Coordinates of C-alpha atoms (C1' of nucleotides) in Angstrom, one line a residue:
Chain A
X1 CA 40.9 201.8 92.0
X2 CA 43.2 198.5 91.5
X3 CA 41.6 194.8 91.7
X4 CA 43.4 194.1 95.1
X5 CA 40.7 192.9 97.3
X6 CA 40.9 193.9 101.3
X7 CA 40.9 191.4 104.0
X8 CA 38.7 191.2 106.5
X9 CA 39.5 189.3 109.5
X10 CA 37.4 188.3 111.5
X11 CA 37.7 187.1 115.2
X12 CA 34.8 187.7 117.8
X13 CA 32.8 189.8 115.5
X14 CA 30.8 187.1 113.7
X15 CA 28.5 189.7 112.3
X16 CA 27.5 191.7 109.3
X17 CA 25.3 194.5 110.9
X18 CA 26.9 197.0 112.8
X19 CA 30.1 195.8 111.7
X20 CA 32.6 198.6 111.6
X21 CA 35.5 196.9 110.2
X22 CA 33.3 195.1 107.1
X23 CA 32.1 198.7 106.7
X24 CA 35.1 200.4 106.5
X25 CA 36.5 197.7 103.8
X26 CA 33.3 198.2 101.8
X27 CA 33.8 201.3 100.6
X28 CA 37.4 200.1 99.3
X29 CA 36.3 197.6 97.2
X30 CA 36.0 193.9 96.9
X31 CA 36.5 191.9 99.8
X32 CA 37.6 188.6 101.4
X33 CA 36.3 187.7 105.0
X34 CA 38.3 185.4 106.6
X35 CA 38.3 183.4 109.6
X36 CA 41.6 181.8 110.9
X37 CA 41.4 179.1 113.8
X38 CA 44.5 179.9 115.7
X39 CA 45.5 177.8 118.5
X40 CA 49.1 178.8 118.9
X41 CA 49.1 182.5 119.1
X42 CA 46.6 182.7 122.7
X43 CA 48.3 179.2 123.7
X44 CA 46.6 178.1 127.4
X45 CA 43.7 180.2 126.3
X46 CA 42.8 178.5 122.9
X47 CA 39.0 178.0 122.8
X48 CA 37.8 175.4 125.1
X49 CA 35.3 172.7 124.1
X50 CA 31.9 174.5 124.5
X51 CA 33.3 178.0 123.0
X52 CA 34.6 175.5 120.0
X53 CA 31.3 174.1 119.8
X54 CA 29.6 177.5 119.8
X55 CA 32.7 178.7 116.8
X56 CA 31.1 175.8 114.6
X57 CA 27.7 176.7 114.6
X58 CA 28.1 180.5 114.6
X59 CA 31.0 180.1 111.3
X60 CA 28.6 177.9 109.5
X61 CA 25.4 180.3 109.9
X62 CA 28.0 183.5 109.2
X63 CA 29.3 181.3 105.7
X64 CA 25.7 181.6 104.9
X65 CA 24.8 184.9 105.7
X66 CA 27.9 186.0 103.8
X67 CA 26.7 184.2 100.5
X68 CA 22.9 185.5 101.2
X69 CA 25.1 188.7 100.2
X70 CA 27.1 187.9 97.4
X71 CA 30.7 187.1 99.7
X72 CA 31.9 183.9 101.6
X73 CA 33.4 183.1 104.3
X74 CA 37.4 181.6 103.6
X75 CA 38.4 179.1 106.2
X76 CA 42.2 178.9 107.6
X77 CA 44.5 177.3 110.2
X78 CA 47.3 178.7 111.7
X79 CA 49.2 181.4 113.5
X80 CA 47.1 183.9 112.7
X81 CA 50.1 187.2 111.7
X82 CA 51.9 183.9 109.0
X83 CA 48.4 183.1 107.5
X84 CA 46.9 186.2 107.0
X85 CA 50.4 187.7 105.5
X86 CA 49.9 184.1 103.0
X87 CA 47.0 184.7 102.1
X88 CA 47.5 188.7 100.9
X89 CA 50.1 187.3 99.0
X90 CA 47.5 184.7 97.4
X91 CA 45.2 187.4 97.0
X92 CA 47.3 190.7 96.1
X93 CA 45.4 191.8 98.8
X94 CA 47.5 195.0 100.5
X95 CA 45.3 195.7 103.4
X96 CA 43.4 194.2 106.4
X97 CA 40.2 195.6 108.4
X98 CA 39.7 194.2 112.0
X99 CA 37.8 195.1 115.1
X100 CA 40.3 195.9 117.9
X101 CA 40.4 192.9 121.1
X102 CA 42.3 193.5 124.1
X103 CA 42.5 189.9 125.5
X104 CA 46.4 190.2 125.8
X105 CA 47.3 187.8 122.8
X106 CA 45.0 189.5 120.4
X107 CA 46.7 192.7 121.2
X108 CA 49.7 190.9 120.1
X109 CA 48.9 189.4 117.0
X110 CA 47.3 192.5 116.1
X111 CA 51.4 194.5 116.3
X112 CA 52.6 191.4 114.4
X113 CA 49.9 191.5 112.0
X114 CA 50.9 195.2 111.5
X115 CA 54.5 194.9 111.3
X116 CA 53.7 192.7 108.0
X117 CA 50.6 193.9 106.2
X118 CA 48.4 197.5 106.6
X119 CA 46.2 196.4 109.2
X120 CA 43.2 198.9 110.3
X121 CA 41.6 198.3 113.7
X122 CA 38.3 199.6 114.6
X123 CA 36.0 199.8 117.3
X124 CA 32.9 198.4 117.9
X125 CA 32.5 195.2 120.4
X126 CA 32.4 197.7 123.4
X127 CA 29.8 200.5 124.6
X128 CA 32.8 202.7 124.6
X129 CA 36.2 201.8 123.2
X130 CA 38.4 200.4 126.2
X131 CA 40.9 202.7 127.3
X132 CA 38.8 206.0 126.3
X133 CA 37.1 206.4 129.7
X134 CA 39.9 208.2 132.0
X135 CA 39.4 209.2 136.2
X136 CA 39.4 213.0 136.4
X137 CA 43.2 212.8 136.9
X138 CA 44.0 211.1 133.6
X139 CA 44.1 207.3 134.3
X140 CA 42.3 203.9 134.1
X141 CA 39.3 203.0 136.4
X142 CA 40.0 200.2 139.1
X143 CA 36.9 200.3 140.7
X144 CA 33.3 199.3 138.7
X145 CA 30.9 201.8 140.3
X146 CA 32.8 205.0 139.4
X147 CA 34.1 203.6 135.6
X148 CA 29.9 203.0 135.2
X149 CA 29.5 206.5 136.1
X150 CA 31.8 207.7 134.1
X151 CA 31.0 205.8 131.3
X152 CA 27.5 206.8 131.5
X153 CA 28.3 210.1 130.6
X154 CA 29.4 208.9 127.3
X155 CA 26.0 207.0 126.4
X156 CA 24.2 206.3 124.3
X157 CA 26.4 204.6 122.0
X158 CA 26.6 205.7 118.3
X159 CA 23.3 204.1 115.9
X160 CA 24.4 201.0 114.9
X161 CA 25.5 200.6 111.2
X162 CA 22.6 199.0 109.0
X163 CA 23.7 195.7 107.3
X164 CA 25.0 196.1 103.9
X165 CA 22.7 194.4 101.4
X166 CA 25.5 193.4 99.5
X167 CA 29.3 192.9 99.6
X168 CA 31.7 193.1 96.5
X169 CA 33.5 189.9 95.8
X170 CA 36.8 189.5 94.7
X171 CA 37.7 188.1 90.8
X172 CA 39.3 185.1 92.2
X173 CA 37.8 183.2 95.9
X174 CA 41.1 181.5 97.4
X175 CA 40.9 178.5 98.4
X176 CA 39.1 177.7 102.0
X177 CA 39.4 174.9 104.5
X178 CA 36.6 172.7 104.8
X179 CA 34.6 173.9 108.4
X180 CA 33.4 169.9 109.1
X181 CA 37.6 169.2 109.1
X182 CA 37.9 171.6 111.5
X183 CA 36.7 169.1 114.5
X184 CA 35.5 171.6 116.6
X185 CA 32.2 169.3 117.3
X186 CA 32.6 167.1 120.3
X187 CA 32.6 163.0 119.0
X188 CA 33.5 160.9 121.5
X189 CA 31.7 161.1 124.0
X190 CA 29.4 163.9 122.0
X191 CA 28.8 166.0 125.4
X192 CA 26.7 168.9 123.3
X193 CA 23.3 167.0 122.8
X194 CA 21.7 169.2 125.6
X195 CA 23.6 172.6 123.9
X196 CA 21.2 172.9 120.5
X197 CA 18.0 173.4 122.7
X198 CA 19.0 176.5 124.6
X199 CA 20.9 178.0 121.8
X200 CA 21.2 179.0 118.0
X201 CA 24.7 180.7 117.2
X202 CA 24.6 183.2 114.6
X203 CA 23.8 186.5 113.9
X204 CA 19.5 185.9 113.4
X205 CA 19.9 183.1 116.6
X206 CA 21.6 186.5 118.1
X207 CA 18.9 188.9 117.0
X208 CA 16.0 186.4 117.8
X209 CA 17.3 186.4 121.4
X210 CA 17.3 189.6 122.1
X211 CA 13.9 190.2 120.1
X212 CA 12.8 188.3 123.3
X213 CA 14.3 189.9 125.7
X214 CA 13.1 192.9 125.2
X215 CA 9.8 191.9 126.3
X216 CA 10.8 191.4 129.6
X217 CA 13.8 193.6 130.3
X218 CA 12.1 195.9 132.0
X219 CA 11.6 193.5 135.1
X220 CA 15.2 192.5 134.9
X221 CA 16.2 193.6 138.3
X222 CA 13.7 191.6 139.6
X223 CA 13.3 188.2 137.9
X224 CA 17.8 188.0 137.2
X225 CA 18.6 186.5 140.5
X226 CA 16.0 183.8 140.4
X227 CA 17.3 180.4 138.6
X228 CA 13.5 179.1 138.9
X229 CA 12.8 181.7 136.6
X230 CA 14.0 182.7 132.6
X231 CA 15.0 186.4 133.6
X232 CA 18.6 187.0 132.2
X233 CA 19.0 187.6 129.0
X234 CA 21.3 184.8 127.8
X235 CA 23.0 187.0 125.6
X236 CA 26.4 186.7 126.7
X237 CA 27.5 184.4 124.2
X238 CA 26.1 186.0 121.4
X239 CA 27.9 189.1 122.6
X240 CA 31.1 186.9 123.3
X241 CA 31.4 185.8 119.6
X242 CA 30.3 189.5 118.6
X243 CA 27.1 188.0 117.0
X244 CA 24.9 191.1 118.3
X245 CA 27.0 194.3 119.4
X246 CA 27.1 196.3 122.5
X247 CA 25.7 199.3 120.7
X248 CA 22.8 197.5 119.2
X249 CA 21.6 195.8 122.5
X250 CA 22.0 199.2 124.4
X251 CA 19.7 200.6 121.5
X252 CA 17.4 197.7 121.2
X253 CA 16.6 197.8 125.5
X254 CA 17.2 201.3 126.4
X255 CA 13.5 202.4 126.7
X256 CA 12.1 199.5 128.1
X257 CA 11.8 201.1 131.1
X258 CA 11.3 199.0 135.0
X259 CA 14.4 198.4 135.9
X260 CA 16.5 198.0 132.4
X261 CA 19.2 200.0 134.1
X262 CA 20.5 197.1 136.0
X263 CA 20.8 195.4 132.9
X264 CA 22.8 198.2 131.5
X265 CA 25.0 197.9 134.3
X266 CA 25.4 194.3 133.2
X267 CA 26.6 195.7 129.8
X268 CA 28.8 198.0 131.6
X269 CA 30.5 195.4 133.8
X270 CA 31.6 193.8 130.1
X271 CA 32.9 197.1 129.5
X272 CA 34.9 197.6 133.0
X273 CA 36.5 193.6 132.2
X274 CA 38.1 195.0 129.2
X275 CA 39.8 198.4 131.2
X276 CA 40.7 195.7 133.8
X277 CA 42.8 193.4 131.3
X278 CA 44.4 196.8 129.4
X279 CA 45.6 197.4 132.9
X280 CA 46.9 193.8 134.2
X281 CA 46.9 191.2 130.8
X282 CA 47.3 188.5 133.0
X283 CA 44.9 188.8 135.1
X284 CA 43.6 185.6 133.9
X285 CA 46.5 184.0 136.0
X286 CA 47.5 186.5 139.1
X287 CA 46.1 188.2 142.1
X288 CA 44.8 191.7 141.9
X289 CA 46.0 192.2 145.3
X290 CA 49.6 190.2 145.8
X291 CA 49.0 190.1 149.3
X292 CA 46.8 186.9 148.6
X293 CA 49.7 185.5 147.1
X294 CA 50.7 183.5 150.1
X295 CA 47.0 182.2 150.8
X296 CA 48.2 178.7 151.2
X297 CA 45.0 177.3 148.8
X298 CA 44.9 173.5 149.3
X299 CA 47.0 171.3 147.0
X300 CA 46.8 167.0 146.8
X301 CA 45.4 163.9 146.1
X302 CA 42.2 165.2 148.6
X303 CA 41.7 168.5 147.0
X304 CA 41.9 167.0 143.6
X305 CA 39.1 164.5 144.6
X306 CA 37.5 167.6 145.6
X307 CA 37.6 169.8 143.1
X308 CA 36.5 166.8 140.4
X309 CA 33.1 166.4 142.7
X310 CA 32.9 170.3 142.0
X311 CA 33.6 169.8 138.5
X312 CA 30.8 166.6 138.2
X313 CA 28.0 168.6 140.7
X314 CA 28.7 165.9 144.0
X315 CA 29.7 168.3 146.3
X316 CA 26.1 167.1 148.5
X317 CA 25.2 171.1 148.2
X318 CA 22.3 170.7 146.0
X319 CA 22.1 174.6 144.8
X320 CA 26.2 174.1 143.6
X321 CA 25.4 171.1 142.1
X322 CA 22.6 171.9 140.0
X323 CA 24.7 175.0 138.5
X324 CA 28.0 172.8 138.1
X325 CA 25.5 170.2 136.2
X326 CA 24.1 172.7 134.1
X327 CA 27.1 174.3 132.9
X328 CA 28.1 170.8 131.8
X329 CA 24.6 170.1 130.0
X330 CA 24.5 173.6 128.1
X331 CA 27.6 175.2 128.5
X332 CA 26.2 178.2 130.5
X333 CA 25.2 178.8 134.0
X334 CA 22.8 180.7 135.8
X335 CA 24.7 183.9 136.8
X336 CA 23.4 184.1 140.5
X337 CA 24.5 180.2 140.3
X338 CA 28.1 181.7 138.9
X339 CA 28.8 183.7 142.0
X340 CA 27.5 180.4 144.4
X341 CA 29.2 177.9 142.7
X342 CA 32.8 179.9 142.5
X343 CA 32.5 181.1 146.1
X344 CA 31.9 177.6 146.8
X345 CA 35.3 175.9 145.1
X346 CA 37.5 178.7 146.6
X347 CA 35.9 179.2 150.4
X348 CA 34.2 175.9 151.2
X349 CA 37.0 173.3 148.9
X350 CA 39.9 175.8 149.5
X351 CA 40.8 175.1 145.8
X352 CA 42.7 178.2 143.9
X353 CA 39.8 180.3 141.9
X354 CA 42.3 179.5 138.8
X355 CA 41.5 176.2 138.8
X356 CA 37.5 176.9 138.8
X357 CA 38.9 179.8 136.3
X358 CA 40.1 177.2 133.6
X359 CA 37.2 174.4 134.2
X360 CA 34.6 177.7 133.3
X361 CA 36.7 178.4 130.2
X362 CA 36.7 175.1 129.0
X363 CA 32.3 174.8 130.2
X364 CA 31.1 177.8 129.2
X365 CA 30.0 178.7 125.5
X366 CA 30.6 182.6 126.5
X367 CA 33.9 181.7 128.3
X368 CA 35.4 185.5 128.0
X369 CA 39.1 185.9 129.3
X370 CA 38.2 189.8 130.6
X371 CA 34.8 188.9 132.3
X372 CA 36.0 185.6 133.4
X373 CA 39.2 186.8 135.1
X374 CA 37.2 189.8 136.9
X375 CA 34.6 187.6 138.1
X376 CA 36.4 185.0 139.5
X377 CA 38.7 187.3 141.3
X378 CA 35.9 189.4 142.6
X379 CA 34.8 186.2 144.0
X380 CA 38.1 185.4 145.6
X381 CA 38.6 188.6 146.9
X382 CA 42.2 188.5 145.4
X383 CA 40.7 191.5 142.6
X384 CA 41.9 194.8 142.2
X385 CA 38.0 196.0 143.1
X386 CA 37.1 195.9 146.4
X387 CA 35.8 192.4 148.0
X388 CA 36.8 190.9 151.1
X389 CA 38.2 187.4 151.1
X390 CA 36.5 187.0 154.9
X391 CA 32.9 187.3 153.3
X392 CA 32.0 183.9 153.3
X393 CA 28.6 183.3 150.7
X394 CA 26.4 180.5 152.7
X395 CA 25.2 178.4 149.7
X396 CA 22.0 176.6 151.7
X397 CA 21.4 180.8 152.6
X398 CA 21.4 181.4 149.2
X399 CA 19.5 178.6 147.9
X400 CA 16.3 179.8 149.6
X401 CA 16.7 183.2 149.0
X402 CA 16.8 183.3 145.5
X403 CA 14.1 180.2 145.3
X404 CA 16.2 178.2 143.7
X405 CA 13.6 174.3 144.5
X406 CA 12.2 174.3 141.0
X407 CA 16.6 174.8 139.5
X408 CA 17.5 172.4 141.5
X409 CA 14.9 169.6 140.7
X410 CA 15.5 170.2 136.8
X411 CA 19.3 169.8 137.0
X412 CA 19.7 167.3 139.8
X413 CA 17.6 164.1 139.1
X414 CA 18.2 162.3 142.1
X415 CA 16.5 165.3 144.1
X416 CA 13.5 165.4 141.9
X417 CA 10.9 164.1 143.7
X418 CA 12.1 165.9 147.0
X419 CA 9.2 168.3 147.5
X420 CA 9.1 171.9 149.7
X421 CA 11.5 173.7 151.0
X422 CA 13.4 170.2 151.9
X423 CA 15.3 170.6 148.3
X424 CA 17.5 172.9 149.8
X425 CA 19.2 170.9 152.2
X426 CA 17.8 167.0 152.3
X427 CA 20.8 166.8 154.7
X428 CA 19.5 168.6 156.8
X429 CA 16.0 167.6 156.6
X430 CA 16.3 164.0 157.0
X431 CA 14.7 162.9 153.4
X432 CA 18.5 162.7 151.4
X433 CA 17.9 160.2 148.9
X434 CA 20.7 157.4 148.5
X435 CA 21.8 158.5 145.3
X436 CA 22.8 161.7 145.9
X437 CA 26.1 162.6 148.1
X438 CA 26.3 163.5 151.3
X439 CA 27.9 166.9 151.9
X440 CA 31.5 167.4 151.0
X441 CA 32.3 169.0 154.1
X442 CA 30.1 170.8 156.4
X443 CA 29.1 174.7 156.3
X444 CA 30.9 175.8 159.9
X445 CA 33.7 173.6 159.7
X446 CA 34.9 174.9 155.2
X447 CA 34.2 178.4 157.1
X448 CA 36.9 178.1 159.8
X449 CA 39.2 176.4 157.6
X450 CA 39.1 179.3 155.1
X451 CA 39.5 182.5 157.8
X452 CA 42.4 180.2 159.4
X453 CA 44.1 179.9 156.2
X454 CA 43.6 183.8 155.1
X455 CA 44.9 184.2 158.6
X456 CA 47.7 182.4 158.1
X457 CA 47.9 184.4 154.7
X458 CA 48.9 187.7 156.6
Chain B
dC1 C1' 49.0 223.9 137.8
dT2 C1' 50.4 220.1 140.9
dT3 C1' 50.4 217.6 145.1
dC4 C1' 48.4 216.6 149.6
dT5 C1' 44.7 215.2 152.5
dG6 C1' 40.2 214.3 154.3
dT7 C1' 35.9 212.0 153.1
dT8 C1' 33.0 208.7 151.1
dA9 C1' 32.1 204.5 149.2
dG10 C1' 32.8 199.8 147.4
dT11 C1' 26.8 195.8 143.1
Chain C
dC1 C1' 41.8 198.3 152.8
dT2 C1' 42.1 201.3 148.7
dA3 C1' 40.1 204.2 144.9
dA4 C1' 38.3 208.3 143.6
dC5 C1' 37.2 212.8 144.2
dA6 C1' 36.9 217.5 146.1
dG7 C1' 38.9 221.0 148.3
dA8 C1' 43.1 222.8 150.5
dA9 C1' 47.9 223.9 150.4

DNA sequence: CTTCTGTTAGT
DNA sequence: CTAACAGAA
């Protein structure tokens, strides 16, 4: 036994319960947890603005968790392999505990992190680690459907590890930056004032979420699809951030019953992300399928007036516009809304799916590179899983199908008053009010352009 | 045991 | 169209 403390470095696994990495460096001794704001080592995917926002709130309520235990959280900035090998050196400290990522910088830092210090990855952010769930001939799944299956056969995941009650601190604390420094908080102009009353970051906000949840995950399947209607579970950025794990949301909803399976698929789907990005890192930035590679997406002054009404919700499609608006009022968007509003930028506008990519990276509190990158390109047909390019989503089809009246009139003021099934498509129904756009371009005529240009394509 | 080939399915 | 599998070669 020798007074070097271990580190633990922590990343998106903001959470002392079921925490195999603080675990592991438990039963070595005392412990520093650390939390290094890297910018530099993922480059064009450093946080964007809502995630940072999210970071803040979730470091401050894990400082305090940590010191409800006896620890503390230490504060650093930098590229992450030069800090951490600092601070050892500061600390004597001759080892490091991590949970594994697989977002392609993470993977990484985590070999130059190794070639420097004694650096233990673990598992524990997935239902299954990613990579361990092989095709009956040895290799990675490409396709959802049969990975699920697969990976069903390996569930349930483990019992989550209790959270320790306390944690051994080291002689000496080094010194820690000062969070508030940090500006990760919006200032001018503070955009986050309609983010506090959706969400509370942190490991009890985490728990308290999914406490609710379970009461109605057993009508998941039918209550998901409606925007009208609170039926997802909003968990995803508490599972982004590693907040609440895999494992103990699989335990926590299992028996409900109904239809909770489609929700585990949901949790499966996170899982198949992370098989995708071991298998292309960069999907992030290109095609699945390089045959899309010559899809001539439109380019310009006029697509870049476009894609800004996308970004500000005045495309005139009221169901696109109340998702774009709020993504930018809470920094998370209806799922169903996800699939309309992405179709919508690549199909209707023509614009490249990495453009709507980025803006959802920089919007979305649970921006994930993995799930991000698969679902765009699932959307754009350019993916390595099956989905034709040619299969156009009719947003005002949509709209009405999935009741979306009520969404609409919360997140687009100037269609408030519009009553019936009128919402939809005022256009259309005569009763457009003067303050809100007229349509961007019309249904048939964004259809034709897109199969001539996917025509073109081949 | 490996490779080929036909069948089924793809949220 | 391709992935994945099962059964054939």
């Amino acid at each position: 036994m020798t007074d070097a403390p271990t580190l633990l470095w922590l990343r998106r696994d903001l959470r002392l319960a079921d925490q195999p990495a603080l675990a592991a460096a438990i039963g070595e001794g005392a412990i520093v947890p650390v939390y290094v704001l890297d910018d530099e080592t993922p480059k064009h995917y450093a946080m964007g603005g809502a995630s940072r926002w999210w970071l803040h709130h979730s470091l401050a309520s894990l400082d305090a968790d940590l010191r409800a235990v006896g620890s503390r959280l230490i504060l650093r900035r930098g590229k992450c392999d030069a800090v951490l090998a600092e601070l050892a050196t500061e600390t004597g400290a001759n080892r490091v505990h991590c949970i594994r990522h697989f977002e392609p910088w993470w993977r990484n830092a985590e070999r130059a992190v190794a070639k420097r210090l004694d650096l233990i990855c673990h598992d524990g952010n997935y239902l299954a680690p990613p990579g361990s769930i092989t095709t009956g001939s040895g290799g990675q799944y490409k396709i959802f459907t049969p990975f699920w299956r697969a990976l069903q056969q390996q569930m349930p995941p483990p019992a989550p590890l209790p959270k320790p009650s306390s944690i051994p601190a080291p002689a000496h604390w080094p010194r820690s930056e000062r969070l508030n420094e940090w500006g990760l908080l919006p200032t001018k102009p503070d955009w986050s004032t309609g983010f506090g009353a959706d969400w509370s970051p942190g490991e009890a906000g985490a728990h308290h979420k999914l406490n609710g949840f379970k009461r109605h995950a057993a009508t998941y399947g039918e209550t998901r699809n409606l925007p009208s209607v609170e039926g997802s579970s909003r968990l995803s950025p508490y599972l982004h951030f590693g907040e609440v794990s895999a494992a103990q949301v699989w335990h926590a909803v299992a028996g409900a019953g109904g239809s909770v399976d489609t929700f585990l698929g949901e949790l499966g789907w996170r899982d198949y992300a992370q098989t995708v990005i071991l298998q292309l890192p960069d999907y992030g930035s290109r095609n699945g399928r390089p045959t899309l590679d010559t899809l001539p997406w439109r380019t310009g002054p006029d697509a870049a007036a476009d894609l800004k009404a996308w970004q500000l919700g005045r495309t005139g499609y009221p169901i696109v516009d109340a998702g774009m608006r709020q993504l930018w009022a809470t920094g998370w968007m209806h799922n169903r809304v996800r699939m309309i509003t992405a179709s919508f930028l690549i199909k209707h506008l023509l614009i490249d799916w990495r453009e709507g990519e980025r803006w959802f990276w920089d919007c979305l509190v649970d921006a994930d590179y993995g799930s991000n990158a698969v679902n765009w390109q699932w959307t754009a047909g350019t993916g390595i899983d099956a989905n034709m390019f040619v299969r156009i989503m009719a947003p005002l089809v949509q709209s009405p199908k999935f009741e979306a009246g009520d969404y609409i009139r919360q997140w687009v003021p100037e269609l408030a008053q519009v009553r019936g099934e009128a919402i939809h498509d005022p256009d259309e129904a005569g009763c457009r009010p003067a303050a809100y756009p007229p349509k961007i371009i019309g249904h048939r005529a964004a259809r034709e352009r897109a199969l001539a240009a996917v025509k073109q394509a081949h």
